[in-house]
DNA sequence: GCTAAAACATGATAATTATCAGTTTACCAT
DNA sequence: ATGGTAAACTGATAATTATCATGTTTTAGC
């Protein structure tokens, strides 16, 4: 049996919490649940979206392909985040692709449930607006980082970001495991460059690595690196 | 005598057009007009904003200082654009500095006029949301460009951007004149690198330059450069 | 119009980063 | 458990970009 949005804890993390009982009921009646295996796409850039996706579990990378064939990851979305709302609101086709980084469970919410509410419930609209304001700030910060910091600094920062946003497991490894290629696509560099720097970090004792699993060993030093010594 | 928002053409370009007569009247009664000379700041990053600025004329650069002392320009805002709304909505201090690129005239609108309307007028809130969705898309695109394109490509793109967004004067020069340093801060590179590439473009006949004035000579070639030949 | 300051320009060099080519390792499906 | 495949790694080299030093031109203010 499908669970209802009304009882969904995830909702507390996003704008859906500002919906009225009735609005939420409509969403719940029209939503569908979808499971994705690691690597499967939610949607591709250029696609028309008929709704948004609310992440219940797992992580999705939002990325854009550039002319030289490399993907740039613009955002990692996890539990509670709503994917695709920018495109739905702007009534544009998707600017980014969304692909599952690990196994995911998402709810698909048809766009009508969202757009109707946007037109009549200012609480909801304002809440969505606040989330988007936050995303915009983050995007601005990424622009500054990517253009003013070295690859080494950006990779150090990525490690700290992964720890702060996705936490660590019992053994102290980062809870979100990204491939070296994904890391390079987050920081915007060649995969080989990322690999080399990660190896360096390991040799210097800043991080530890066991296969794909990566862990932070010396957070202070990493932070110093980010800040430019 | 001060002009009234109700009669202001500029308003058509931004979310204020979705305000009701009464709301607009309040804005008009509480707004103040301000003139800025080239180089003067509207606000600095970290500052608390008590309202937003609506640009009547001139252009402002929104930038952020990085640890290495270089400014990164994140956006150029001109006629009709509202500056500072992201910070006001998120109830954060300013993430960016806003400085006049040329002489400007702006209206300052106290934040209460905005936030009150946001809470009760979904048309207005949605309109602001749409504008922010647009800004977010642009920011995402900048991230991809800056990390995946060469400096040469980004400078070529900047020229095309300046033409498309600010137009040309009677003599075919770009209507918005930026210093080489500002250009380097837009594309995220060292000033010397920008200067060198601009000189190159001139030698190759892609652009022409007379002092600070810059003009596009061969738009097709520039576009080919951006697209990677 | 003159002058100081700012902006622009160029060369030499160093540092960073990408690319290519190849090897080793880890992981998944059978 | 094992073979095939993708990911991780390494070295050599090239390309891009930053930095520093210095000279020249332009601009803005008096």
mmCIF file of C-alpha atoms (C1' of nucleotides) in Angstrom, chain C:
data_model
loop_
_atom_site.group_PDB
_atom_site.id
_atom_site.type_symbol
_atom_site.label_atom_id
_atom_site.label_comp_id
_atom_site.label_asym_id
_atom_site.label_seq_id
_atom_site.Cartn_x
_atom_site.Cartn_y
_atom_site.Cartn_z
ATOM 1 C "C1'" DG C 1 45.850 71.689 -22.393
ATOM 2 C "C1'" DC C 2 48.563 69.496 -18.719
ATOM 3 C "C1'" DT C 3 49.553 66.022 -15.537
ATOM 4 C "C1'" DA C 4 48.951 62.250 -12.513
ATOM 5 C "C1'" DA C 5 46.679 58.125 -12.126
ATOM 6 C "C1'" DA C 6 44.471 54.481 -14.049
ATOM 7 C "C1'" DA C 7 43.961 51.435 -17.677
ATOM 8 C "C1'" DC C 8 46.021 48.944 -21.276
ATOM 9 C "C1'" DA C 9 49.667 46.291 -23.292
ATOM 10 C "C1'" DT C 10 53.521 42.940 -23.850
ATOM 11 C "C1'" DG C 11 57.309 39.751 -22.725
ATOM 12 C "C1'" DA C 12 59.310 36.202 -19.979
ATOM 13 C "C1'" DT C 13 58.502 32.686 -17.043
ATOM 14 C "C1'" DA C 14 56.239 29.661 -13.772
ATOM 15 C "C1'" DA C 15 52.395 27.142 -12.319
ATOM 16 C "C1'" DT C 16 48.408 24.715 -13.119
ATOM 17 C "C1'" DT C 17 45.689 21.679 -15.582
ATOM 18 C "C1'" DA C 18 44.463 18.714 -19.591
ATOM 19 C "C1'" DT C 19 45.426 15.085 -22.622
ATOM 20 C "C1'" DC C 20 46.992 10.714 -24.206
ATOM 21 C "C1'" DA C 21 48.532 6.205 -23.536
ATOM 22 C "C1'" DG C 22 48.964 2.530 -20.994
ATOM 23 C "C1'" DT C 23 48.676 -0.548 -16.556
ATOM 24 C "C1'" DT C 24 46.545 -2.227 -12.508
ATOM 25 C "C1'" DT C 25 42.753 -2.919 -9.522
ATOM 26 C "C1'" DA C 26 38.067 -3.593 -8.053
ATOM 27 C "C1'" DC C 27 33.527 -5.056 -8.829
ATOM 28 C "C1'" DC C 28 29.596 -7.389 -10.862
ATOM 29 C "C1'" DA C 29 27.217 -11.110 -13.140
ATOM 30 C "C1'" DT C 30 27.441 -15.650 -14.255
#
